[in-house]
Amino acid sequence: MITKDSIETAYSFLHQKRNVYIHSNLEWQKDDIEYAISSFVDEMNPELYNRISKGNPDFLRTHNYFLSDITSAVEQMEELLISASPND
């Protein structure tokens, strides 16, 4: 079950990390963010991860696609939060 709390938690973390990532000029900082996100998705709600990844097990875990993946994840979770009812 995907709860509103799980969406909010994941959204907050990914949104914040994405903003730092896109403005960073430090490769070590980007690598640290990629590692932190990869570790986070290992622990996040599996149904939520499956939904935003569309079944791709490498989503948010591959350097070459990281920026597009995290952007997609944030956008999808924004849509989920908008559509979630206040009582979820």
Coordinates of C-alpha atoms in Angstrom, one line a residue:
M1 CA 0.0 0.0 0.0
I2 CA 1.3 3.4 -1.0
T3 CA 0.5 5.9 1.8
K4 CA 0.5 9.7 1.5
D5 CA 3.2 9.7 4.2
S6 CA 5.5 7.5 2.1
I7 CA 5.0 9.7 -0.9
E8 CA 5.7 12.9 1.1
T9 CA 8.8 11.4 2.7
A10 CA 10.2 10.2 -0.6
Y11 CA 9.3 13.4 -2.4
S12 CA 10.9 15.6 0.3
F13 CA 14.2 13.7 0.2
L14 CA 14.4 13.3 -3.6
H15 CA 13.3 16.9 -4.2
Q16 CA 16.0 18.3 -1.9
K17 CA 18.7 16.1 -3.2
R18 CA 17.8 16.8 -6.9
N19 CA 18.0 20.5 -6.3
V20 CA 21.5 20.2 -4.8
Y21 CA 22.5 17.8 -7.6
I22 CA 21.5 20.1 -10.4
H23 CA 23.3 23.1 -9.0
S24 CA 26.4 21.4 -7.9
N25 CA 29.7 21.6 -9.8
L26 CA 31.4 19.1 -7.5
E27 CA 31.6 15.6 -8.8
W28 CA 32.2 14.1 -5.4
Q29 CA 29.1 15.8 -4.1
K30 CA 27.0 14.4 -7.1
D31 CA 28.5 11.0 -6.4
D32 CA 27.5 11.3 -2.7
I33 CA 24.0 12.2 -3.7
E34 CA 23.7 9.3 -6.1
Y35 CA 24.9 7.0 -3.4
A36 CA 22.5 8.4 -0.8
I37 CA 19.5 8.1 -3.3
S38 CA 20.5 4.5 -4.2
S39 CA 20.6 3.7 -0.5
F40 CA 17.3 5.5 0.1
V41 CA 15.4 3.6 -2.6
D42 CA 16.6 0.3 -1.2
E43 CA 14.5 1.2 1.9
M44 CA 11.6 3.1 0.4
N45 CA 8.1 1.8 0.0
P46 CA 8.5 -1.0 -2.6
E47 CA 5.1 -0.3 -4.2
L48 CA 6.0 3.4 -4.6
Y49 CA 9.4 2.6 -6.0
N50 CA 7.8 0.1 -8.5
R51 CA 5.3 2.7 -9.6
I52 CA 7.7 5.5 -10.2
S53 CA 10.3 3.2 -11.7
K54 CA 7.7 1.5 -14.0
G55 CA 9.4 -1.8 -13.1
N56 CA 12.9 -0.7 -14.0
P57 CA 15.2 -2.2 -11.3
D58 CA 18.0 0.2 -12.2
F59 CA 15.9 3.4 -11.8
L60 CA 17.8 5.9 -9.7
R61 CA 20.7 3.5 -9.5
T62 CA 22.5 4.2 -12.8
H63 CA 24.9 7.1 -13.1
N64 CA 24.2 7.8 -16.8
Y65 CA 20.5 8.1 -16.2
F66 CA 20.5 9.5 -12.7
L67 CA 19.5 13.1 -13.5
S68 CA 16.6 12.1 -15.8
D69 CA 15.5 9.4 -13.3
I70 CA 15.4 11.7 -10.3
T71 CA 13.6 14.4 -12.3
S72 CA 11.0 11.9 -13.4
A73 CA 10.6 10.6 -9.8
V74 CA 10.1 14.1 -8.4
E75 CA 7.6 15.0 -11.1
Q76 CA 5.6 11.7 -10.6
M77 CA 5.5 12.2 -6.8
E78 CA 4.3 15.7 -7.2
E79 CA 1.4 14.4 -9.3
L80 CA 0.7 11.7 -6.7
L81 CA 0.6 14.3 -4.0
I82 CA -1.8 16.5 -5.9
S83 CA -4.1 13.6 -6.6
A84 CA -4.0 12.2 -3.1
S85 CA -7.0 12.9 -1.0
P86 CA -6.5 14.6 2.4
N87 CA -7.8 11.5 4.2
D88 CA -5.2 9.1 2.7

